[in-house]
Amino acid sequence: MYLVVEQLLNGLQFGLLLFLLAAGLTLVFGIMDFVNLAHGSLYMMGAYFAATFVAWTGSFVLGALLALGATLLLGIVLEYVALRHLYGRDHLDQVLATFGLILFFNDAVRLIWGPAGLALPLPAWLTVPVQIIPGVYYPAYRLMIILVALAVAAMLYLVVMRTRVGMLIRAGASNREMIGALGINIKLLFTLVFGLGAALAGLAGLMQAPILTVQIGMGENILILAFVIIVIGGIGSIRGAFMAAVFVGIIDTMGRAFLPDLLRKVLSGAAASTAAPALSSMLIYLLMAIILVLRPEGLFPAAKR
Amino acid sequence: MTPKLNASNAVAALLCAALVLLPVYSAVTGNIFILTLFTRIAIYALAAASLNLIMGYGGMMSFGHAAYLGIGGYAVGILAAEGIGSGFIQWPVALAVSALFALLIGALSLRTRGVYFIMITLAFAQMAYYVASALSRYGGDDGLTVYKRSDFAGLINLSDRTQFYYLCLGCLFGGLYLIWRIVNSRFGLVVQGVRSNEQRMQAIGFHANRYRLVCFVIAGTICGLAGALLANNTDFVSPAVMYWTRSGDLMVMVILGGMGSLFGPVVGAIVYLLLEELLSQFTEYSGLILGPVLLLIVLFARGGIMGLLGRMSRG
């Protein structure tokens, strides 16, 4: 029972992390109609920046904040120099260009930080287990990820639904030309949204960094998961991305934790040990395929434009 | 339909001649490396050409095309590991399994459009990747070594460098000829019509999705052949062949060369793989140059290299 609670929390934590990544992706996708494969590179850069700045400053929080600022800046520069010229182009052109950026970032990281991965050690106050319900302990750091991600999600909701900028973002998502014609500086808005997405990706990367090693290519696997989420949730819908992210996080974690035992009850030992890892890795993709076959526009399609 | 003499056609003709004469150059100069490099290029060109059939002519943006490379390769590798070395069995099985997989995922994927189609094909390819990773009997994550190349009963010796090169080149030319015939047939015209306006084609009585599906299966089968060649070329097949970045590589080749042009993917494969090879010779960090080059091509050369040539010849 405790194991189930723990794995549920792990799933929630993973899902919320995926949400941070997917939120930026779905905003950029929904508003600028831009497929950004390099989003995973921003996630990786966030992690590398954090590992570097934490080592420099000696403080986890300060280093994390610096890394967040650096990723935001990187996103804005990237948008300003290259990507803004690709809005309105064919999706395939965008795929090709941002695929090129992945190659660039991977080798740039290898040049600067070397091919070996980095570790980002946690400060002592984040390594203690916390008692969440009597008898169940959970690592403080993972708990912090859940809280930070929830806070960011709430803030994102407030910004998008309750502020003027958010209103413009929503208007931009439903009709780009029209808000441009109404005299809104649409270029600035796009740069802002892209920067926001980059910062969210960076935040996800730097929070994930202490759990996994910081390494080249870390963004590629998780990028595909983020795409799966925005497709399941419906492109351009932040609410959909949130639901899908938590759903995917929990299914993936629970699948990996409990599927092997379940299979062993049905199949023979050898067959189960072959099938279980494949099936639990495939679970998410299987889910997406089923959802797309049944609902070709995702679960929560954003309003038609 | 007589081919006109323009820059694109001239480049295509020169390219074919150069590819055919390459082993002569290799034998005269003793440069073996170039022959092995171009064997690999010919195989990827075939895979890219098959992707071009659905992407360029059919408007189906598959982001999971590398799955067939793996399926074709694993068909050869697994049969070889089980002691069935004959190419007359291995290759038809590779083609049949690829076709079956394409039929299955095509029937499901073609219910979606646009970005959703890109993502669902990607999802299926990732599933294939994880299945291959779990085949512990056949190497799992580490991949499967093919100890003996396909045996064609003395008809052709795949271990001979030159013979294998000509086999790959023959498959490439055969594939291109097939695609050319398909594109210009009634069937191909319907598929291209569906790409430009699905509703209209549906309204005049064509079952749009059936045509799409058949086209999707043909492309997958051709790519399965490329996979069988690839496994023979590297004497090895691993799940990494099916990873999504490999599908990305194939897409890059098609777009780089020029989508919807017969020779575009061939040019794209040559330029992309040569660039990668050349850059890796004088720098460890080829991506630092290759990445921005791709970006610049997208920004300044719409329609890829063949598109650029087409504009040049029109003046």
Short mmCIF file of N, CA and C in Angstrom, two decimals, chain A residues 29 35 37 81-83 85-86 88-104 107-108 110-111 220-221 223-224 227-228 230-232 234-235 256 274-275 277-278 281-282 285-289 292-294 296-298 301, chain B residues 55 61 63 108-109 111-124 126-128 130-131 134-137 243-246 248-249 251-253 255-256 259 272 284-292 294-295 297-303:
data_model
loop_
_atom_site.label_atom_id
_atom_site.label_comp_id
_atom_site.label_asym_id
_atom_site.label_seq_id
_atom_site.Cartn_x
_atom_site.Cartn_y
_atom_site.Cartn_z
N PHE A 29 3.47 26.17 -29.88
CA PHE A 29 2.78 25.45 -30.94
C PHE A 29 1.42 26.08 -31.22
N VAL A 35 6.59 24.27 -34.71
CA VAL A 35 7.04 22.98 -34.16
C VAL A 35 8.49 23.14 -33.73
N LEU A 37 11.48 21.38 -32.23
CA LEU A 37 12.17 20.18 -31.75
C LEU A 37 13.29 20.56 -30.78
N VAL A 81 17.21 35.68 -33.17
CA VAL A 81 18.19 35.48 -34.24
C VAL A 81 17.65 34.60 -35.35
N ALA A 82 17.03 33.47 -34.96
CA ALA A 82 16.72 32.48 -35.99
C ALA A 82 15.24 32.18 -36.14
N LEU A 83 14.59 31.84 -35.04
CA LEU A 83 13.31 31.15 -35.17
C LEU A 83 12.18 32.04 -35.65
N HIS A 85 12.06 33.92 -38.00
CA HIS A 85 11.97 33.92 -39.46
C HIS A 85 11.25 32.69 -39.98
N LEU A 86 10.94 31.77 -39.07
CA LEU A 86 10.33 30.51 -39.51
C LEU A 86 8.83 30.44 -39.22
N GLY A 88 5.04 30.87 -39.77
CA GLY A 88 4.29 30.96 -41.01
C GLY A 88 4.87 30.07 -42.10
N ARG A 89 6.01 29.43 -41.80
CA ARG A 89 6.55 28.51 -42.80
C ARG A 89 5.95 27.13 -42.57
N ASP A 90 6.20 26.26 -43.53
CA ASP A 90 5.74 24.89 -43.45
C ASP A 90 6.28 24.22 -42.18
N HIS A 91 5.46 23.33 -41.58
CA HIS A 91 5.92 22.63 -40.39
C HIS A 91 7.21 21.87 -40.65
N LEU A 92 7.35 21.36 -41.87
CA LEU A 92 8.54 20.56 -42.17
C LEU A 92 9.80 21.40 -42.15
N ASP A 93 9.69 22.64 -42.65
CA ASP A 93 10.85 23.54 -42.60
C ASP A 93 11.26 23.75 -41.15
N GLN A 94 10.24 23.90 -40.29
CA GLN A 94 10.53 24.12 -38.88
C GLN A 94 11.18 22.89 -38.26
N VAL A 95 10.69 21.71 -38.65
CA VAL A 95 11.28 20.48 -38.15
C VAL A 95 12.75 20.40 -38.55
N LEU A 96 13.04 20.69 -39.81
CA LEU A 96 14.41 20.62 -40.31
C LEU A 96 15.31 21.61 -39.58
N ALA A 97 14.84 22.86 -39.46
CA ALA A 97 15.67 23.89 -38.84
C ALA A 97 15.94 23.58 -37.37
N THR A 98 14.91 23.16 -36.65
CA THR A 98 15.11 22.92 -35.23
C THR A 98 15.85 21.59 -34.99
N PHE A 99 15.74 20.67 -35.95
CA PHE A 99 16.57 19.46 -35.89
C PHE A 99 18.05 19.85 -35.99
N GLY A 100 18.31 20.82 -36.88
CA GLY A 100 19.68 21.36 -36.98
C GLY A 100 20.14 21.96 -35.67
N LEU A 101 19.22 22.65 -34.98
CA LEU A 101 19.58 23.25 -33.69
C LEU A 101 19.93 22.18 -32.66
N ILE A 102 19.22 21.04 -32.70
CA ILE A 102 19.55 19.95 -31.76
C ILE A 102 20.99 19.51 -31.97
N LEU A 103 21.36 19.29 -33.25
CA LEU A 103 22.74 18.88 -33.56
C LEU A 103 23.71 19.92 -33.02
N PHE A 104 23.38 21.19 -33.26
CA PHE A 104 24.25 22.28 -32.82
C PHE A 104 24.42 22.28 -31.31
N ASP A 107 26.53 19.32 -29.83
CA ASP A 107 27.98 19.43 -29.99
C ASP A 107 28.54 20.64 -29.26
N ALA A 108 27.75 21.70 -29.16
CA ALA A 108 28.20 22.86 -28.40
C ALA A 108 28.42 22.47 -26.94
N ARG A 110 29.05 19.45 -25.84
CA ARG A 110 30.19 18.55 -25.79
C ARG A 110 31.50 19.35 -25.79
N LEU A 111 31.50 20.45 -26.57
CA LEU A 111 32.70 21.28 -26.68
C LEU A 111 32.96 22.01 -25.36
N GLU A 220 16.31 14.68 -25.62
CA GLU A 220 15.66 14.07 -26.79
C GLU A 220 14.55 13.11 -26.41
N ASN A 221 14.82 12.27 -25.40
CA ASN A 221 13.80 11.34 -24.97
C ASN A 221 12.59 12.04 -24.41
N LEU A 223 11.68 15.11 -24.82
CA LEU A 223 10.99 15.96 -25.79
C LEU A 223 9.84 15.19 -26.43
N ILE A 224 10.13 13.92 -26.78
CA ILE A 224 9.10 13.12 -27.43
C ILE A 224 7.93 12.89 -26.48
N PHE A 227 5.87 15.94 -26.49
CA PHE A 227 5.04 15.99 -27.69
C PHE A 227 3.83 15.07 -27.55
N VAL A 228 4.09 13.88 -27.00
CA VAL A 228 2.99 12.94 -26.78
C VAL A 228 1.92 13.61 -25.92
N ILE A 230 1.28 16.90 -25.46
CA ILE A 230 0.47 17.96 -26.07
C ILE A 230 -0.46 17.40 -27.13
N VAL A 231 -0.07 16.27 -27.73
CA VAL A 231 -0.96 15.66 -28.71
C VAL A 231 -2.15 15.00 -28.01
N ILE A 232 -1.89 14.32 -26.90
CA ILE A 232 -2.99 13.71 -26.14
C ILE A 232 -3.91 14.81 -25.61
N GLY A 234 -4.37 17.80 -26.70
CA GLY A 234 -4.93 18.72 -27.69
C GLY A 234 -4.00 19.91 -27.83
N ILE A 235 -3.53 20.14 -29.04
CA ILE A 235 -2.49 21.15 -29.24
C ILE A 235 -3.01 22.55 -28.90
N ARG A 256 5.84 1.05 -14.99
CA ARG A 256 7.19 0.54 -14.75
C ARG A 256 7.28 -0.17 -13.40
N THR A 274 10.77 -10.75 -20.43
CA THR A 274 11.04 -10.15 -21.74
C THR A 274 10.02 -9.08 -22.06
N ALA A 275 8.75 -9.40 -21.81
CA ALA A 275 7.67 -8.52 -22.24
C ALA A 275 7.54 -7.28 -21.36
N PRO A 277 9.58 -5.05 -19.63
CA PRO A 277 10.23 -3.76 -19.90
C PRO A 277 9.76 -3.13 -21.20
N ALA A 278 9.54 -3.95 -22.23
CA ALA A 278 9.07 -3.41 -23.51
C ALA A 278 7.70 -2.80 -23.34
N SER A 281 7.70 0.47 -21.35
CA SER A 281 8.22 1.59 -22.11
C SER A 281 7.23 2.02 -23.19
N MET A 282 6.49 1.04 -23.71
CA MET A 282 5.58 1.33 -24.81
C MET A 282 4.25 1.90 -24.36
N TYR A 285 3.14 5.32 -25.50
CA TYR A 285 2.92 5.44 -26.94
C TYR A 285 1.65 4.71 -27.35
N LEU A 286 1.44 3.57 -26.68
CA LEU A 286 0.23 2.80 -26.93
C LEU A 286 -1.00 3.64 -26.58
N LEU A 287 -0.90 4.30 -25.43
CA LEU A 287 -1.98 5.16 -24.96
C LEU A 287 -2.27 6.25 -25.99
N MET A 288 -1.20 6.89 -26.47
CA MET A 288 -1.37 7.97 -27.42
C MET A 288 -2.00 7.46 -28.71
N ALA A 289 -1.51 6.30 -29.17
CA ALA A 289 -2.05 5.76 -30.41
C ALA A 289 -3.54 5.48 -30.26
N LEU A 292 -5.46 8.77 -30.18
CA LEU A 292 -5.54 9.42 -31.49
C LEU A 292 -6.46 8.68 -32.45
N VAL A 293 -6.49 7.35 -32.31
CA VAL A 293 -7.38 6.60 -33.19
C VAL A 293 -8.83 6.92 -32.83
N LEU A 294 -9.10 7.03 -31.52
CA LEU A 294 -10.47 7.30 -31.10
C LEU A 294 -10.83 8.78 -31.20
N PRO A 296 -9.10 11.85 -32.93
CA PRO A 296 -7.96 12.32 -33.74
C PRO A 296 -7.47 13.73 -33.42
N GLU A 297 -8.20 14.50 -32.61
CA GLU A 297 -7.75 15.86 -32.29
C GLU A 297 -7.27 15.98 -30.85
N GLY A 298 -7.07 14.87 -30.16
CA GLY A 298 -6.66 14.94 -28.77
C GLY A 298 -7.87 15.00 -27.85
N PRO A 301 -9.32 19.37 -27.36
CA PRO A 301 -8.87 20.22 -28.46
C PRO A 301 -9.12 21.70 -28.15
N MET B 55 5.86 11.49 -48.40
CA MET B 55 5.94 12.87 -47.90
C MET B 55 5.78 13.87 -49.03
N MET B 61 3.28 13.18 -43.73
CA MET B 61 4.54 13.49 -43.06
C MET B 61 4.84 12.45 -41.99
N PHE B 63 6.91 10.56 -39.37
CA PHE B 63 8.11 10.81 -38.55
C PHE B 63 8.57 9.49 -37.93
N LEU B 108 -4.27 2.70 -39.00
CA LEU B 108 -4.62 3.46 -37.79
C LEU B 108 -4.23 4.93 -37.93
N SER B 109 -3.00 5.18 -38.43
CA SER B 109 -2.49 6.56 -38.45
C SER B 109 -3.26 7.44 -39.41
N ARG B 111 -6.15 7.86 -39.91
CA ARG B 111 -7.36 8.51 -39.39
C ARG B 111 -7.06 9.94 -38.95
N THR B 112 -5.78 10.25 -38.74
CA THR B 112 -5.42 11.59 -38.27
C THR B 112 -4.76 12.38 -39.39
N ARG B 113 -4.64 13.69 -39.17
CA ARG B 113 -4.05 14.56 -40.17
C ARG B 113 -3.00 15.48 -39.54
N GLY B 114 -2.16 16.03 -40.40
CA GLY B 114 -1.26 17.10 -39.98
C GLY B 114 -0.29 16.69 -38.89
N VAL B 115 -0.17 17.55 -37.90
CA VAL B 115 0.79 17.30 -36.83
C VAL B 115 0.44 16.02 -36.09
N TYR B 116 -0.86 15.72 -35.97
CA TYR B 116 -1.25 14.50 -35.27
C TYR B 116 -0.74 13.27 -36.01
N PHE B 117 -0.72 13.35 -37.33
CA PHE B 117 -0.18 12.22 -38.12
C PHE B 117 1.32 12.08 -37.87
N ILE B 118 2.03 13.21 -37.85
CA ILE B 118 3.46 13.19 -37.56
C ILE B 118 3.70 12.47 -36.24
N MET B 119 2.89 12.82 -35.23
CA MET B 119 3.13 12.29 -33.90
C MET B 119 2.73 10.82 -33.77
N ILE B 120 1.66 10.41 -34.45
CA ILE B 120 1.23 9.01 -34.26
C ILE B 120 2.19 8.06 -34.98
N THR B 121 2.74 8.49 -36.13
CA THR B 121 3.73 7.64 -36.79
C THR B 121 4.98 7.54 -35.93
N LEU B 122 5.33 8.66 -35.32
CA LEU B 122 6.47 8.65 -34.39
C LEU B 122 6.23 7.66 -33.25
N ALA B 123 5.00 7.69 -32.72
CA ALA B 123 4.69 6.81 -31.59
C ALA B 123 4.85 5.34 -31.98
N PHE B 124 4.36 4.98 -33.17
CA PHE B 124 4.47 3.58 -33.59
C PHE B 124 5.93 3.18 -33.77
N GLN B 126 8.46 4.42 -32.19
CA GLN B 126 9.05 4.28 -30.86
C GLN B 126 8.66 2.94 -30.23
N MET B 127 7.41 2.51 -30.50
CA MET B 127 6.99 1.21 -29.98
C MET B 127 7.86 0.11 -30.57
N ALA B 128 8.10 0.19 -31.89
CA ALA B 128 8.95 -0.81 -32.54
C ALA B 128 10.34 -0.78 -31.91
N TYR B 130 11.13 0.02 -28.84
CA TYR B 130 11.14 -0.62 -27.52
C TYR B 130 10.97 -2.13 -27.62
N VAL B 131 10.19 -2.60 -28.60
CA VAL B 131 10.06 -4.04 -28.80
C VAL B 131 11.43 -4.63 -29.14
N ALA B 134 13.71 -5.03 -26.31
CA ALA B 134 13.35 -6.08 -25.36
C ALA B 134 13.63 -7.48 -25.89
N LEU B 135 14.05 -7.60 -27.15
CA LEU B 135 14.32 -8.93 -27.71
C LEU B 135 15.63 -9.47 -27.13
N SER B 136 15.59 -9.94 -25.90
CA SER B 136 16.85 -10.31 -25.25
C SER B 136 17.50 -11.50 -25.95
N ARG B 137 16.67 -12.33 -26.59
CA ARG B 137 17.22 -13.46 -27.33
C ARG B 137 18.07 -12.98 -28.51
N TYR B 243 15.51 4.58 -33.73
CA TYR B 243 15.27 5.70 -32.82
C TYR B 243 14.79 6.92 -33.60
N TRP B 244 14.06 7.80 -32.93
CA TRP B 244 13.39 8.87 -33.67
C TRP B 244 14.36 9.83 -34.34
N THR B 245 15.58 9.95 -33.82
CA THR B 245 16.52 10.85 -34.49
C THR B 245 16.90 10.30 -35.87
N ARG B 246 16.85 8.97 -36.02
CA ARG B 246 17.16 8.39 -37.32
C ARG B 246 16.05 8.71 -38.32
N GLY B 248 14.38 11.33 -38.11
CA GLY B 248 14.68 12.75 -38.37
C GLY B 248 15.74 12.89 -39.46
N ASP B 249 16.77 12.05 -39.38
CA ASP B 249 17.81 12.09 -40.42
C ASP B 249 17.20 11.88 -41.81
N MET B 251 14.13 12.39 -42.77
CA MET B 251 13.33 13.57 -43.14
C MET B 251 14.24 14.68 -43.62
N VAL B 252 15.35 14.89 -42.90
CA VAL B 252 16.30 15.94 -43.28
C VAL B 252 16.82 15.70 -44.70
N MET B 253 17.16 14.45 -45.01
CA MET B 253 17.66 14.15 -46.35
C MET B 253 16.63 14.54 -47.41
N ILE B 255 14.03 16.69 -47.20
CA ILE B 255 13.77 18.12 -47.30
C ILE B 255 14.98 18.85 -47.86
N LEU B 256 16.16 18.41 -47.43
CA LEU B 256 17.40 19.03 -47.90
C LEU B 256 17.53 18.91 -49.41
N MET B 259 11.78 18.06 -51.52
CA MET B 259 10.65 17.17 -51.38
C MET B 259 9.85 17.18 -52.68
N TYR B 272 24.01 15.27 -47.28
CA TYR B 272 23.95 15.17 -45.82
C TYR B 272 25.03 14.23 -45.28
N GLU B 284 35.79 17.23 -34.32
CA GLU B 284 35.04 16.29 -33.53
C GLU B 284 33.60 16.79 -33.37
N TYR B 285 33.43 18.08 -33.60
CA TYR B 285 32.15 18.72 -33.29
C TYR B 285 31.43 19.10 -34.57
N SER B 286 31.10 18.07 -35.39
CA SER B 286 30.52 18.36 -36.71
C SER B 286 29.16 19.06 -36.59
N GLY B 287 28.42 18.77 -35.51
CA GLY B 287 27.11 19.38 -35.33
C GLY B 287 27.15 20.89 -35.26
N LEU B 288 28.27 21.43 -34.78
CA LEU B 288 28.40 22.88 -34.66
C LEU B 288 28.30 23.55 -36.03
N ILE B 289 28.70 22.84 -37.07
CA ILE B 289 28.62 23.40 -38.42
C ILE B 289 27.38 22.88 -39.15
N LEU B 290 27.16 21.56 -39.04
CA LEU B 290 26.03 20.94 -39.74
C LEU B 290 24.69 21.55 -39.31
N GLY B 291 24.53 21.79 -38.02
CA GLY B 291 23.28 22.35 -37.50
C GLY B 291 22.95 23.69 -38.12
N PRO B 292 23.85 24.68 -37.99
CA PRO B 292 23.58 25.98 -38.61
C PRO B 292 23.43 25.90 -40.12
N LEU B 294 21.98 23.50 -41.80
CA LEU B 294 20.58 23.11 -42.02
C LEU B 294 19.66 24.30 -41.84
N LEU B 295 19.92 25.07 -40.79
CA LEU B 295 19.10 26.25 -40.51
C LEU B 295 19.16 27.22 -41.67
N ILE B 297 19.91 26.58 -44.77
CA ILE B 297 19.25 26.04 -45.96
C ILE B 297 17.74 26.27 -45.87
N VAL B 298 17.19 26.06 -44.68
CA VAL B 298 15.75 26.29 -44.52
C VAL B 298 15.43 27.76 -44.76
N LEU B 299 16.28 28.64 -44.21
CA LEU B 299 15.97 30.07 -44.31
C LEU B 299 16.15 30.60 -45.73
N PHE B 300 17.14 30.09 -46.45
CA PHE B 300 17.47 30.73 -47.72
C PHE B 300 17.28 29.86 -48.96
N ALA B 301 17.05 28.56 -48.80
CA ALA B 301 16.89 27.72 -49.98
C ALA B 301 15.62 26.91 -49.87
N ARG B 302 14.48 27.55 -50.11
CA ARG B 302 13.21 26.83 -50.04
C ARG B 302 13.13 25.78 -51.13
N GLY B 303 12.53 24.66 -50.82
CA GLY B 303 12.43 23.59 -51.82
C GLY B 303 13.69 22.78 -51.93
#
